[in-house]
Structures are given as C-alpha cells and as structure tokens.
Amino acid sequence: MPRPIHATVHTDALHHNLNRARAAAPDARVWAVVKADAYGHGIARAFEGLRGADGFALLDLAEAQVLRDLGWRGPILLLEGVFEQRDLELCSRLDLWHAVHCEQQIDMLSQHKTNVPQRVFLKMNSGMNRLGFAPHSYRSAWTRLNALPQVDEISHMAHFSDADGPKGIAQQMAVFQQHTQDLPGERSLSNSAAILRHAQGAEVRADWVRAGISLYGSAPDHPEHDAAHWGLLPAMTLASRLIATQTLAAGDSVGYGSSFVAPGPMRVGVVACGYADGYPRLCPTGTPILVDGVRTRTLGRVSMDMLCVDLTPLQQAGIPAGFGSEVTLWGRASKGAVLSIDEVAHAAGTLGYELMCALAARVTTRVG
Ligand SMILES: *Cc1c(COP(=O)(O)O)cnc(C)c1O
C-alpha cells in the first residue's frame, strides 16, 4: 500500500470560486491565473474547474503548451512576456498573447518574422517596481509598439502592490489613469485582492481582471478576512492518516528537540505527513489540524515524514481516534469540516500561496 497521504483538487470548488470572481467584477472578463502549475494544483487537474474562464494567464511557455494540448482554444496570456527571441515563434504557433514590459521585448518583436500580428499587453510600472515601463516612458513604448507590423491590438496592464492592505490601490490607479486615459485598448489591473476588495470602486474600469489565489480558495487578505468571508471554497485538500498513537505521561516529550512536553497524561497521534510532503516545518505546536473531522492541534516539531497531533479533543468528542483515522492537513474533511490552508500558512508565518505551490511531487494528487 502506498503511504496514505494524498491531495485532492476539487473541480466544484474551482468552479465556484471562479464564479465568485465573476460576481465581484461583473463587467470584466476573467483571466484564470494558472502560473506555477495552477498554484500547485496542476494545470491539467485544475482545467476542468476553470474552463469557464475567459482566458488563462501564466508565465511558462511549456504551461501554455499544456493548455493547448488540453484543447483550450481561447486566450492565453504570458504575464512576464517572452524571455528570448525564439519564444515569439511559439507565441505565433500557439497563438499566445504576451505582456511587454521592457524595451528588449519590443526589440525582439521588431525582429520577429510573422505575417500574423500578435496581441500584446503593455505593462506599466505603476509603483510596484518589478516589471513595466515607468509612467513617463509608457507612451513612447506604446508608440513604438503601435508602429510595428508584428503587433496587433495593444492592451494596458499594471499590477497592484497593496490591494490586500491598508495602502490600497488609489495611488497606483491614479498613475495608471493619468498615463493611459487617451490611449485606445483594453485594460487589466486587478488581482484577487483588488477584485474582492476594490471591484466596487467605479475607478477600476477594467476589461479584464486577473484572478489567482481566490480561485484556489485562499483569502488574498488573510488574516484580515478569511476565505469564508469572501465565500471561497478550498480547491485543494491535503489528507493523510494516523499511522501510530502514543500515550504520554506528564513530562514526556514529542519529536525532535523535545519541543513539546506533556503537562499531564495525554494521547498523541502520529500522522504520515511531513515537510517532505510540503507541510511547513515552521508550523509550531498548536497549528490547527483535523482528525476525523475534529479540530485539534499539532504537537512538537514537524519532521520530514511525520508530525504529531493532540488527540485530547477527540476523546472529548467521543471519537475513538486511532490507527488509520483520517487526518486533514488542510481543505475538506470527509465529514464536511473545513480547515483553510490560510490558517496553516498563518501558523507558519507565510501565506496560502506558498503552501499550495509547495505541495511535494511525492504526494499523489487526484481530482475529486
Ligand atoms: C500572480 C499574478 C496575478 C494573480 O494574483 P493573485 O494575488 O494570486 O490573485 C495577477 N497578475 C499578475 C501580473 C500576476 O503575476
């Protein structure tokens, strides 16, 4: 028998979460952002749940190929654009739209031999200072692109640095508006946080929104709001089983470094899941976890292949947890209980994004 750990990607949850993005931005078309192999869910596995999107946005040309192989004929956008000249040939072959964020990409386009002009998304650096043309050079980049026979329609895009926090989007919006308002073309600005928190603002006039993390059921602004607040469902469950139980006396410790010491007699379950499966080693004692659908906590350090849980709440609940009991590291338990990946991430001092992307290759993943 294989190790009992496995992940499940929930088609119904992806579908539901996509509809949440649509409801929040009813006038926009929705890019489903599926970079990083659909945030660790697997593009091929996530595709069924997300095929109602208007397009797919990603970074890697190989991932774009996967989508075409799956039969997707609609728009695909390369969010970082091309990396070298010959990528443009693949863009032509696979009919990919691509971001243009720097002069070098315009140079490459000007040398691309094609009879079919390409659709591009010109990117403005509106304050994030990662990719994009500075506001004062945006117009000249647009003019240069617009003169190229290789270029078809030019859309405008920018990316918010603070849509999830108190600083918000107003300043970046103003910069973007000021430098694009008299240019023709479609616009794309919002990530999940902007879609959910700022979509009602009339100033975010957007033809396309770019939903990523919310599609996967994680709140973009956790812990200010949780996934339930935004009506999102977890798209990934990581589940395993107890493979041993131990009975501790007062003073007994658990795991490497003896970091947890039992204050009194207690039962402990040993879970077949560790950091080599993608569960964060940084999760301290007290990280929430479900055993047989009952919420309890981890104990001691997470090791490579195992972690330990407190079975006390199960006894109180009258559930005789023992060998083989179902453990939900995050996602849905079979009895309907839910543990958000955001809570586990928070305990580890990180975000749901990082956990879902770090699911290890050794974890068998299915769709269900
Ligand atoms: C990843 C990404 C998104 C999606 O962001 P989320 O916070 O996951 O919604 C949107 N736009 C760009 C340019 C991105 O790189």
mmCIF file of C-alpha atoms and ligand atoms in Angstrom:
data_model
loop_
_atom_site.group_PDB
_atom_site.id
_atom_site.type_symbol
_atom_site.label_atom_id
_atom_site.label_comp_id
_atom_site.label_asym_id
_atom_site.label_seq_id
_atom_site.Cartn_x
_atom_site.Cartn_y
_atom_site.Cartn_z
ATOM 1 C CA MET A 1 0.000 0.000 0.000
ATOM 2 C CA PRO A 2 1.314 3.464 -0.806
ATOM 3 C CA ARG A 3 1.805 5.925 2.050
ATOM 4 C CA PRO A 4 -1.649 7.150 2.975
ATOM 5 C CA ILE A 5 -1.012 10.814 2.192
ATOM 6 C CA HIS A 6 -2.732 12.280 -0.838
ATOM 7 C CA ALA A 7 -4.042 15.564 -2.196
ATOM 8 C CA THR A 8 -7.339 16.187 -3.931
ATOM 9 C CA VAL A 9 -8.122 19.033 -6.311
ATOM 10 C CA HIS A 10 -11.792 19.978 -6.144
ATOM 11 C CA THR A 11 -13.323 20.817 -9.509
ATOM 12 C CA ASP A 12 -16.539 22.081 -7.913
ATOM 13 C CA ALA A 13 -14.635 24.491 -5.660
ATOM 14 C CA LEU A 14 -12.622 25.920 -8.568
ATOM 15 C CA HIS A 15 -15.819 26.440 -10.495
ATOM 16 C CA HIS A 16 -17.480 28.075 -7.507
ATOM 17 C CA ASN A 17 -14.523 30.360 -6.814
ATOM 18 C CA LEU A 18 -14.339 31.414 -10.452
ATOM 19 C CA ASN A 19 -17.967 32.437 -10.192
ATOM 20 C CA ARG A 20 -17.138 34.471 -7.091
ATOM 21 C CA ALA A 21 -14.615 36.453 -9.151
ATOM 22 C CA ARG A 22 -17.209 36.941 -11.877
ATOM 23 C CA ALA A 23 -19.778 38.152 -9.380
ATOM 24 C CA ALA A 24 -17.304 40.613 -7.875
ATOM 25 C CA ALA A 25 -16.287 42.019 -11.268
ATOM 26 C CA PRO A 26 -19.414 41.501 -13.363
ATOM 27 C CA ASP A 27 -18.385 43.760 -16.226
ATOM 28 C CA ALA A 28 -14.948 42.272 -16.753
ATOM 29 C CA ARG A 29 -13.663 39.196 -18.446
ATOM 30 C CA VAL A 30 -11.733 36.916 -16.112
ATOM 31 C CA TRP A 31 -8.250 35.600 -16.612
ATOM 32 C CA ALA A 32 -7.780 32.473 -14.531
ATOM 33 C CA VAL A 33 -4.187 32.788 -13.385
ATOM 34 C CA VAL A 34 -2.659 29.315 -13.544
ATOM 35 C CA LYS A 35 1.042 30.104 -13.193
ATOM 36 C CA ALA A 36 3.186 27.779 -11.105
ATOM 37 C CA ASP A 37 1.227 24.802 -12.421
ATOM 38 C CA ALA A 38 -2.047 26.307 -11.238
ATOM 39 C CA TYR A 39 -0.607 27.320 -7.876
ATOM 40 C CA GLY A 40 0.474 23.759 -7.234
ATOM 41 C CA HIS A 41 -2.856 22.170 -8.179
ATOM 42 C CA GLY A 42 -1.676 21.037 -11.607
ATOM 43 C CA ILE A 43 -2.936 22.764 -14.743
ATOM 44 C CA ALA A 44 -4.376 19.593 -16.178
ATOM 45 C CA ARG A 45 -6.181 18.851 -12.903
ATOM 46 C CA ALA A 46 -7.471 22.387 -12.447
ATOM 47 C CA PHE A 47 -8.534 22.832 -16.053
ATOM 48 C CA GLU A 48 -11.950 21.209 -15.745
ATOM 49 C CA GLY A 49 -12.921 23.521 -12.878
ATOM 50 C CA LEU A 50 -11.610 26.661 -14.569
ATOM 51 C CA ARG A 51 -12.567 26.156 -18.195
ATOM 52 C CA GLY A 52 -15.375 28.651 -17.768
ATOM 53 C CA ALA A 53 -12.785 31.432 -17.567
ATOM 54 C CA ASP A 54 -12.385 33.846 -20.462
ATOM 55 C CA GLY A 55 -8.683 33.150 -20.664
ATOM 56 C CA PHE A 56 -5.727 31.694 -18.842
ATOM 57 C CA ALA A 57 -2.762 33.714 -17.641
ATOM 58 C CA LEU A 58 0.572 32.125 -16.825
ATOM 59 C CA LEU A 59 4.308 32.554 -17.160
ATOM 60 C CA ASP A 60 5.774 29.486 -18.704
ATOM 61 C CA LEU A 61 5.588 28.607 -22.360
ATOM 62 C CA ALA A 62 5.524 24.926 -21.505
ATOM 63 C CA GLU A 63 2.415 25.537 -19.396
ATOM 64 C CA ALA A 64 0.802 27.319 -22.322
ATOM 65 C CA GLN A 65 1.522 24.257 -24.418
ATOM 66 C CA VAL A 66 -0.184 22.071 -21.796
ATOM 67 C CA LEU A 67 -3.321 24.197 -22.065
ATOM 68 C CA ARG A 68 -3.377 23.966 -25.847
ATOM 69 C CA ASP A 69 -2.855 20.215 -25.577
ATOM 70 C CA LEU A 70 -5.867 20.080 -23.247
ATOM 71 C CA GLY A 71 -7.886 21.604 -26.047
ATOM 72 C CA TRP A 72 -8.101 25.195 -24.820
ATOM 73 C CA ARG A 73 -8.543 27.449 -27.848
ATOM 74 C CA GLY A 74 -9.281 30.704 -26.072
ATOM 75 C CA PRO A 75 -6.878 33.426 -24.967
ATOM 76 C CA ILE A 76 -3.659 32.631 -23.122
ATOM 77 C CA LEU A 77 -1.579 35.486 -21.714
ATOM 78 C CA LEU A 78 2.099 35.284 -20.765
ATOM 79 C CA LEU A 79 2.270 37.577 -17.740
ATOM 80 C CA GLU A 80 6.018 38.136 -17.953
ATOM 81 C CA GLY A 81 6.063 38.109 -21.731
ATOM 82 C CA VAL A 82 8.779 36.370 -23.678
ATOM 83 C CA PHE A 83 12.257 35.651 -22.395
ATOM 84 C CA GLU A 84 14.100 35.255 -25.681
ATOM 85 C CA GLN A 85 13.594 35.856 -29.368
ATOM 86 C CA ARG A 86 12.513 32.373 -30.318
ATOM 87 C CA ASP A 87 9.720 32.403 -27.723
ATOM 88 C CA LEU A 88 7.892 34.644 -30.178
ATOM 89 C CA GLU A 89 7.751 31.790 -32.646
ATOM 90 C CA LEU A 90 5.936 29.708 -30.059
ATOM 91 C CA CYS A 91 3.625 32.655 -29.424
ATOM 92 C CA SER A 92 2.786 32.654 -33.099
ATOM 93 C CA ARG A 93 2.408 28.898 -33.249
ATOM 94 C CA LEU A 94 0.245 28.605 -30.103
ATOM 95 C CA ASP A 95 -1.498 31.951 -30.566
ATOM 96 C CA LEU A 96 -0.345 33.375 -27.230
ATOM 97 C CA TRP A 97 -0.856 36.916 -26.061
ATOM 98 C CA HIS A 98 2.051 38.320 -24.142
ATOM 99 C CA ALA A 99 2.987 41.093 -21.796
ATOM 100 C CA VAL A 100 5.569 43.609 -22.975
ATOM 101 C CA HIS A 101 7.293 45.139 -20.000
ATOM 102 C CA CYS A 102 10.692 46.290 -21.324
ATOM 103 C CA GLU A 103 12.464 47.681 -24.375
ATOM 104 C CA GLN A 104 14.232 44.404 -25.072
ATOM 105 C CA GLN A 105 10.884 42.721 -25.653
ATOM 106 C CA ILE A 106 9.942 45.427 -28.153
ATOM 107 C CA ASP A 107 13.303 44.866 -29.900
ATOM 108 C CA MET A 108 12.566 41.154 -30.141
ATOM 109 C CA LEU A 109 9.121 41.829 -31.571
ATOM 110 C CA SER A 110 10.563 44.181 -34.167
ATOM 111 C CA GLN A 111 12.749 41.336 -35.406
ATOM 112 C CA HIS A 112 10.070 38.657 -35.333
ATOM 113 C CA LYS A 113 9.178 37.260 -38.725
ATOM 114 C CA THR A 114 5.460 36.688 -38.898
ATOM 115 C CA ASN A 115 2.517 37.514 -41.090
ATOM 116 C CA VAL A 116 0.101 37.306 -38.179
ATOM 117 C CA PRO A 117 0.447 40.234 -35.793
ATOM 118 C CA GLN A 118 0.409 39.455 -32.096
ATOM 119 C CA ARG A 119 -1.801 40.759 -29.320
ATOM 120 C CA VAL A 120 0.216 42.322 -26.516
ATOM 121 C CA PHE A 121 -0.413 43.699 -23.038
ATOM 122 C CA LEU A 122 1.832 46.675 -22.432
ATOM 123 C CA LYS A 123 2.791 46.782 -18.791
ATOM 124 C CA MET A 124 3.176 49.914 -16.740
ATOM 125 C CA ASN A 125 5.260 50.036 -13.607
ATOM 126 C CA SER A 126 2.750 51.959 -11.546
ATOM 127 C CA GLY A 127 4.668 51.669 -8.299
ATOM 128 C CA MET A 128 5.460 48.001 -7.624
ATOM 129 C CA ASN A 129 8.889 48.441 -9.223
ATOM 130 C CA ARG A 130 9.213 44.954 -10.566
ATOM 131 C CA LEU A 131 8.132 44.867 -14.206
ATOM 132 C CA GLY A 132 6.902 47.500 -16.564
ATOM 133 C CA PHE A 133 7.620 50.817 -18.207
ATOM 134 C CA ALA A 134 7.856 53.815 -15.937
ATOM 135 C CA PRO A 135 4.811 56.052 -16.342
ATOM 136 C CA HIS A 136 6.814 58.771 -18.132
ATOM 137 C CA SER A 137 8.147 56.335 -20.753
ATOM 138 C CA TYR A 138 4.889 54.407 -21.211
ATOM 139 C CA ARG A 139 3.581 56.493 -24.070
ATOM 140 C CA SER A 140 6.768 56.232 -26.095
ATOM 141 C CA ALA A 141 6.778 52.460 -25.570
ATOM 142 C CA TRP A 142 3.175 52.368 -26.786
ATOM 143 C CA THR A 143 4.037 54.490 -29.825
ATOM 144 C CA ARG A 144 6.959 52.253 -30.699
ATOM 145 C CA LEU A 145 4.868 49.106 -30.348
ATOM 146 C CA ASN A 146 1.976 50.584 -32.254
ATOM 147 C CA ALA A 147 4.226 51.222 -35.250
ATOM 148 C CA LEU A 148 5.325 47.583 -35.505
ATOM 149 C CA PRO A 149 3.667 45.426 -38.158
ATOM 150 C CA GLN A 150 4.216 42.449 -35.810
ATOM 151 C CA VAL A 151 1.822 43.939 -33.267
ATOM 152 C CA ASP A 152 -1.944 43.713 -33.369
ATOM 153 C CA GLU A 153 -4.058 45.152 -30.555
ATOM 154 C CA ILE A 154 -2.273 46.742 -27.602
ATOM 155 C CA SER A 155 -3.874 46.405 -24.176
ATOM 156 C CA HIS A 156 -2.760 48.092 -20.981
ATOM 157 C CA MET A 157 -1.878 46.429 -17.737
ATOM 158 C CA ALA A 158 -0.475 47.189 -14.318
ATOM 159 C CA HIS A 159 -0.224 45.279 -11.072
ATOM 160 C CA PHE A 160 -1.103 46.493 -7.580
ATOM 161 C CA SER A 161 1.378 46.185 -4.750
ATOM 162 C CA ASP A 162 -1.097 46.860 -1.919
ATOM 163 C CA ALA A 163 -4.539 45.707 -2.978
ATOM 164 C CA ASP A 164 -4.636 43.431 0.068
ATOM 165 C CA GLY A 165 -3.662 46.041 2.638
ATOM 166 C CA PRO A 166 -4.406 49.451 4.116
ATOM 167 C CA LYS A 167 -2.484 51.409 1.475
ATOM 168 C CA GLY A 168 -4.902 50.199 -1.172
ATOM 169 C CA ILE A 169 -4.883 50.928 -4.876
ATOM 170 C CA ALA A 170 -5.841 54.585 -5.241
ATOM 171 C CA GLN A 171 -2.363 55.936 -5.875
ATOM 172 C CA GLN A 172 -1.423 53.328 -8.477
ATOM 173 C CA MET A 173 -4.831 53.711 -10.105
ATOM 174 C CA ALA A 174 -4.287 57.445 -10.450
ATOM 175 C CA VAL A 175 -0.879 56.966 -12.071
ATOM 176 C CA PHE A 176 -2.252 54.379 -14.463
ATOM 177 C CA GLN A 177 -5.269 56.507 -15.408
ATOM 178 C CA GLN A 178 -3.215 59.595 -15.958
ATOM 179 C CA HIS A 179 -0.876 57.908 -18.414
ATOM 180 C CA THR A 180 -3.331 55.714 -20.295
ATOM 181 C CA GLN A 181 -6.573 57.647 -20.426
ATOM 182 C CA ASP A 182 -6.296 58.832 -24.017
ATOM 183 C CA LEU A 183 -4.772 55.624 -25.368
ATOM 184 C CA PRO A 184 -7.017 53.094 -27.079
ATOM 185 C CA GLY A 185 -7.064 49.486 -25.912
ATOM 186 C CA GLU A 186 -8.363 47.197 -23.215
ATOM 187 C CA ARG A 187 -7.233 47.416 -19.612
ATOM 188 C CA SER A 188 -6.311 44.866 -16.978
ATOM 189 C CA LEU A 189 -5.409 45.795 -13.423
ATOM 190 C CA SER A 190 -6.873 43.713 -10.640
ATOM 191 C CA ASN A 191 -5.516 40.631 -8.917
ATOM 192 C CA SER A 192 -7.688 38.655 -6.470
ATOM 193 C CA ALA A 193 -7.330 41.148 -3.647
ATOM 194 C CA ALA A 194 -8.337 44.056 -5.875
ATOM 195 C CA ILE A 195 -11.230 42.096 -7.360
ATOM 196 C CA LEU A 196 -12.666 41.223 -3.965
ATOM 197 C CA ARG A 197 -11.819 44.363 -2.005
ATOM 198 C CA HIS A 198 -11.957 47.125 -4.599
ATOM 199 C CA ALA A 199 -14.064 45.932 -7.503
ATOM 200 C CA GLN A 200 -16.993 48.090 -6.455
ATOM 201 C CA GLY A 201 -14.877 51.203 -6.923
ATOM 202 C CA ALA A 202 -16.013 52.731 -10.200
ATOM 203 C CA GLU A 203 -12.488 53.921 -10.909
ATOM 204 C CA VAL A 204 -11.287 50.370 -11.585
ATOM 205 C CA ARG A 205 -12.640 50.316 -15.091
ATOM 206 C CA ALA A 206 -11.267 47.082 -16.354
ATOM 207 C CA ASP A 207 -11.914 44.902 -19.326
ATOM 208 C CA TRP A 208 -10.035 42.009 -17.781
ATOM 209 C CA VAL A 209 -9.379 41.018 -14.186
ATOM 210 C CA ARG A 210 -6.685 38.536 -13.194
ATOM 211 C CA ALA A 211 -7.899 36.121 -10.523
ATOM 212 C CA GLY A 212 -5.284 33.867 -8.975
ATOM 213 C CA ILE A 213 -5.277 32.915 -5.321
ATOM 214 C CA SER A 214 -9.016 33.361 -4.815
ATOM 215 C CA LEU A 215 -9.720 30.687 -7.427
ATOM 216 C CA TYR A 216 -7.926 28.237 -5.219
ATOM 217 C CA GLY A 217 -9.981 29.132 -2.158
ATOM 218 C CA SER A 218 -7.498 31.213 -0.242
ATOM 219 C CA ALA A 219 -8.345 34.696 1.033
ATOM 220 C CA PRO A 220 -5.995 37.236 -0.576
ATOM 221 C CA ASP A 221 -6.081 39.362 2.559
ATOM 222 C CA HIS A 222 -5.880 36.769 5.306
ATOM 223 C CA PRO A 223 -5.960 37.235 8.281
ATOM 224 C CA GLU A 224 -7.969 40.453 7.916
ATOM 225 C CA HIS A 225 -10.596 38.345 6.167
ATOM 226 C CA ASP A 226 -10.845 34.613 5.809
ATOM 227 C CA ALA A 227 -11.915 32.515 2.863
ATOM 228 C CA ALA A 228 -15.410 32.056 4.324
ATOM 229 C CA HIS A 229 -15.821 35.838 4.474
ATOM 230 C CA TRP A 230 -15.262 36.009 0.721
ATOM 231 C CA GLY A 231 -17.389 32.924 0.059
ATOM 232 C CA LEU A 232 -14.440 30.908 -1.228
ATOM 233 C CA LEU A 233 -14.127 27.131 -1.013
ATOM 234 C CA PRO A 234 -10.823 25.280 -0.668
ATOM 235 C CA ALA A 235 -9.751 23.867 -4.000
ATOM 236 C CA MET A 236 -7.138 21.572 -2.505
ATOM 237 C CA THR A 237 -7.343 19.053 0.305
ATOM 238 C CA LEU A 238 -4.205 17.528 1.771
ATOM 239 C CA ALA A 239 -5.148 14.438 3.748
ATOM 240 C CA SER A 240 -3.402 11.559 5.412
ATOM 241 C CA ARG A 241 -3.927 9.084 8.242
ATOM 242 C CA LEU A 242 -2.707 8.276 11.692
ATOM 243 C CA ILE A 243 -0.075 5.565 11.475
ATOM 244 C CA ALA A 244 0.523 5.254 15.253
ATOM 245 C CA THR A 245 -0.690 6.548 18.580
ATOM 246 C CA GLN A 246 1.286 7.126 21.755
ATOM 247 C CA THR A 247 0.225 7.621 25.347
ATOM 248 C CA LEU A 248 2.281 10.224 27.158
ATOM 249 C CA ALA A 249 2.773 10.759 30.884
ATOM 250 C CA ALA A 250 3.389 14.194 32.362
ATOM 251 C CA GLY A 251 6.868 15.320 31.367
ATOM 252 C CA ASP A 252 7.133 13.107 28.263
ATOM 253 C CA SER A 253 8.114 14.978 25.114
ATOM 254 C CA VAL A 254 7.269 14.655 21.439
ATOM 255 C CA GLY A 255 9.540 14.734 18.416
ATOM 256 C CA TYR A 256 12.934 16.243 17.610
ATOM 257 C CA GLY A 257 14.280 18.691 20.112
ATOM 258 C CA SER A 258 11.639 17.653 22.661
ATOM 259 C CA SER A 259 9.974 20.974 21.976
ATOM 260 C CA PHE A 260 6.592 19.839 23.280
ATOM 261 C CA VAL A 261 6.404 18.459 26.803
ATOM 262 C CA ALA A 262 3.146 16.890 28.030
ATOM 263 C CA PRO A 263 1.686 18.736 31.019
ATOM 264 C CA GLY A 264 -0.185 15.601 32.023
ATOM 265 C CA PRO A 265 -1.255 12.239 30.626
ATOM 266 C CA MET A 266 -2.454 12.521 27.024
ATOM 267 C CA ARG A 267 -2.850 10.598 23.782
ATOM 268 C CA VAL A 268 -0.924 11.638 20.715
ATOM 269 C CA GLY A 269 -1.462 10.619 17.104
ATOM 270 C CA VAL A 270 1.339 10.242 14.567
ATOM 271 C CA VAL A 271 0.416 11.459 11.066
ATOM 272 C CA ALA A 272 2.023 10.289 7.830
ATOM 273 C CA CYS A 273 2.835 13.811 6.636
ATOM 274 C CA GLY A 274 5.976 15.860 6.997
ATOM 275 C CA TYR A 275 7.882 18.683 5.410
ATOM 276 C CA ALA A 276 8.966 16.451 2.543
ATOM 277 C CA ASP A 277 5.300 16.386 1.574
ATOM 278 C CA GLY A 278 5.104 20.163 1.551
ATOM 279 C CA TYR A 279 3.736 20.686 5.046
ATOM 280 C CA PRO A 280 5.716 23.593 6.517
ATOM 281 C CA ARG A 281 8.345 22.648 9.039
ATOM 282 C CA LEU A 282 7.853 26.072 10.601
ATOM 283 C CA CYS A 283 4.358 25.176 11.867
ATOM 284 C CA PRO A 284 4.688 25.299 15.645
ATOM 285 C CA THR A 285 2.853 23.353 18.334
ATOM 286 C CA GLY A 286 -0.756 24.464 18.154
ATOM 287 C CA THR A 287 -1.157 24.612 14.385
ATOM 288 C CA PRO A 288 -4.761 23.635 13.592
ATOM 289 C CA ILE A 289 -5.392 20.227 12.036
ATOM 290 C CA LEU A 290 -8.439 17.951 11.688
ATOM 291 C CA VAL A 291 -8.569 14.341 12.877
ATOM 292 C CA ASP A 292 -11.743 12.504 11.840
ATOM 293 C CA GLY A 293 -13.094 15.962 11.060
ATOM 294 C CA VAL A 294 -12.492 17.211 14.616
ATOM 295 C CA ARG A 295 -10.296 20.269 15.029
ATOM 296 C CA THR A 296 -7.184 19.716 17.103
ATOM 297 C CA ARG A 297 -3.575 20.887 17.051
ATOM 298 C CA THR A 298 -0.133 19.727 16.082
ATOM 299 C CA LEU A 299 2.433 18.941 18.767
ATOM 300 C CA GLY A 300 6.188 19.425 18.623
ATOM 301 C CA ARG A 301 8.331 19.783 15.541
ATOM 302 C CA VAL A 302 7.249 18.708 12.090
ATOM 303 C CA SER A 303 9.709 16.121 10.808
ATOM 304 C CA MET A 304 10.430 15.017 7.266
ATOM 305 C CA ASP A 305 7.770 12.319 7.011
ATOM 306 C CA MET A 306 5.677 12.654 10.142
ATOM 307 C CA LEU A 307 4.056 15.074 12.508
ATOM 308 C CA CYS A 308 2.197 14.581 15.770
ATOM 309 C CA VAL A 309 -1.269 15.676 16.861
ATOM 310 C CA ASP A 310 -3.113 16.078 20.131
ATOM 311 C CA LEU A 311 -5.940 13.541 20.403
ATOM 312 C CA THR A 312 -7.454 15.061 23.551
ATOM 313 C CA PRO A 313 -10.302 16.881 21.710
ATOM 314 C CA LEU A 314 -11.293 13.643 20.017
ATOM 315 C CA GLN A 315 -11.789 11.883 23.293
ATOM 316 C CA GLN A 316 -13.926 14.810 24.411
ATOM 317 C CA ALA A 317 -15.902 14.493 21.195
ATOM 318 C CA GLY A 318 -16.359 10.784 21.846
ATOM 319 C CA ILE A 319 -14.452 9.804 18.714
ATOM 320 C CA PRO A 320 -12.032 6.941 19.303
ATOM 321 C CA ALA A 321 -9.217 8.181 17.093
ATOM 322 C CA GLY A 322 -6.643 5.504 16.451
ATOM 323 C CA PHE A 323 -4.651 3.824 13.741
ATOM 324 C CA GLY A 324 -5.966 4.759 10.334
ATOM 325 C CA SER A 325 -8.015 7.768 11.410
ATOM 326 C CA GLU A 326 -8.448 10.392 8.714
ATOM 327 C CA VAL A 327 -6.290 13.492 9.103
ATOM 328 C CA THR A 328 -6.922 16.696 7.168
ATOM 329 C CA LEU A 329 -3.860 18.909 6.948
ATOM 330 C CA TRP A 330 -5.894 21.490 5.018
ATOM 331 C CA GLY A 331 -9.048 21.503 2.923
ATOM 332 C CA ARG A 332 -12.150 19.389 3.403
ATOM 333 C CA ALA A 333 -12.603 16.504 5.809
ATOM 334 C CA SER A 334 -14.906 13.728 4.690
ATOM 335 C CA LYS A 335 -17.437 14.694 7.362
ATOM 336 C CA GLY A 336 -17.796 18.194 5.969
ATOM 337 C CA ALA A 337 -15.462 20.086 8.298
ATOM 338 C CA VAL A 338 -13.132 22.552 6.585
ATOM 339 C CA LEU A 339 -9.690 23.777 7.557
ATOM 340 C CA SER A 340 -8.437 26.669 5.453
ATOM 341 C CA ILE A 341 -4.914 26.454 4.104
ATOM 342 C CA ASP A 342 -4.628 30.088 5.219
ATOM 343 C CA GLU A 343 -4.785 29.100 8.885
ATOM 344 C CA VAL A 344 -1.960 26.621 8.490
ATOM 345 C CA ALA A 345 0.062 29.130 6.489
ATOM 346 C CA HIS A 346 -0.513 31.785 9.122
ATOM 347 C CA ALA A 347 0.811 29.475 11.818
ATOM 348 C CA ALA A 348 3.963 29.053 9.742
ATOM 349 C CA GLY A 349 4.295 32.807 9.184
ATOM 350 C CA THR A 350 3.516 32.593 5.484
ATOM 351 C CA LEU A 351 0.629 32.661 3.010
ATOM 352 C CA GLY A 352 -1.654 30.079 1.485
ATOM 353 C CA TYR A 353 0.068 30.852 -1.832
ATOM 354 C CA GLU A 354 3.341 29.391 -0.657
ATOM 355 C CA LEU A 355 1.842 26.232 0.817
ATOM 356 C CA MET A 356 -0.211 25.272 -2.191
ATOM 357 C CA CYS A 357 2.687 25.917 -4.555
ATOM 358 C CA ALA A 358 4.992 23.820 -2.358
ATOM 359 C CA LEU A 359 2.933 20.640 -2.384
ATOM 360 C CA ALA A 360 5.604 17.996 -2.940
ATOM 361 C CA ALA A 361 5.794 15.877 -6.049
ATOM 362 C CA ARG A 362 5.745 12.715 -3.940
ATOM 363 C CA VAL A 363 2.149 13.411 -2.858
ATOM 364 C CA THR A 364 -0.258 11.584 -5.127
ATOM 365 C CA THR A 365 -2.853 14.058 -6.331
ATOM 366 C CA ARG A 366 -6.258 13.308 -7.761
ATOM 367 C CA VAL A 367 -9.264 15.269 -8.923
ATOM 368 C CA GLY A 368 -12.498 14.959 -6.997
HETATM 369 C C1 LIG B 1 0.112 36.148 -9.992
HETATM 370 C C2 LIG B 1 -0.444 37.324 -10.682
HETATM 371 C C3 LIG B 1 -1.792 37.650 -10.528
HETATM 372 C C4 LIG B 1 -2.720 36.895 -9.621
HETATM 373 O O1 LIG B 1 -2.520 37.338 -8.306
HETATM 374 P P1 LIG B 1 -3.375 36.752 -7.099
HETATM 375 O O2 LIG B 1 -2.958 37.563 -5.937
HETATM 376 O O3 LIG B 1 -2.987 35.316 -6.955
HETATM 377 O O4 LIG B 1 -4.792 36.907 -7.486
HETATM 378 C C5 LIG B 1 -2.277 38.730 -11.246
HETATM 379 N N1 LIG B 1 -1.463 39.448 -12.062
HETATM 380 C C6 LIG B 1 -0.172 39.168 -12.209
HETATM 381 C C7 LIG B 1 0.668 40.001 -13.104
HETATM 382 C C8 LIG B 1 0.393 38.107 -11.520
HETATM 383 O O5 LIG B 1 1.696 37.828 -11.682
#
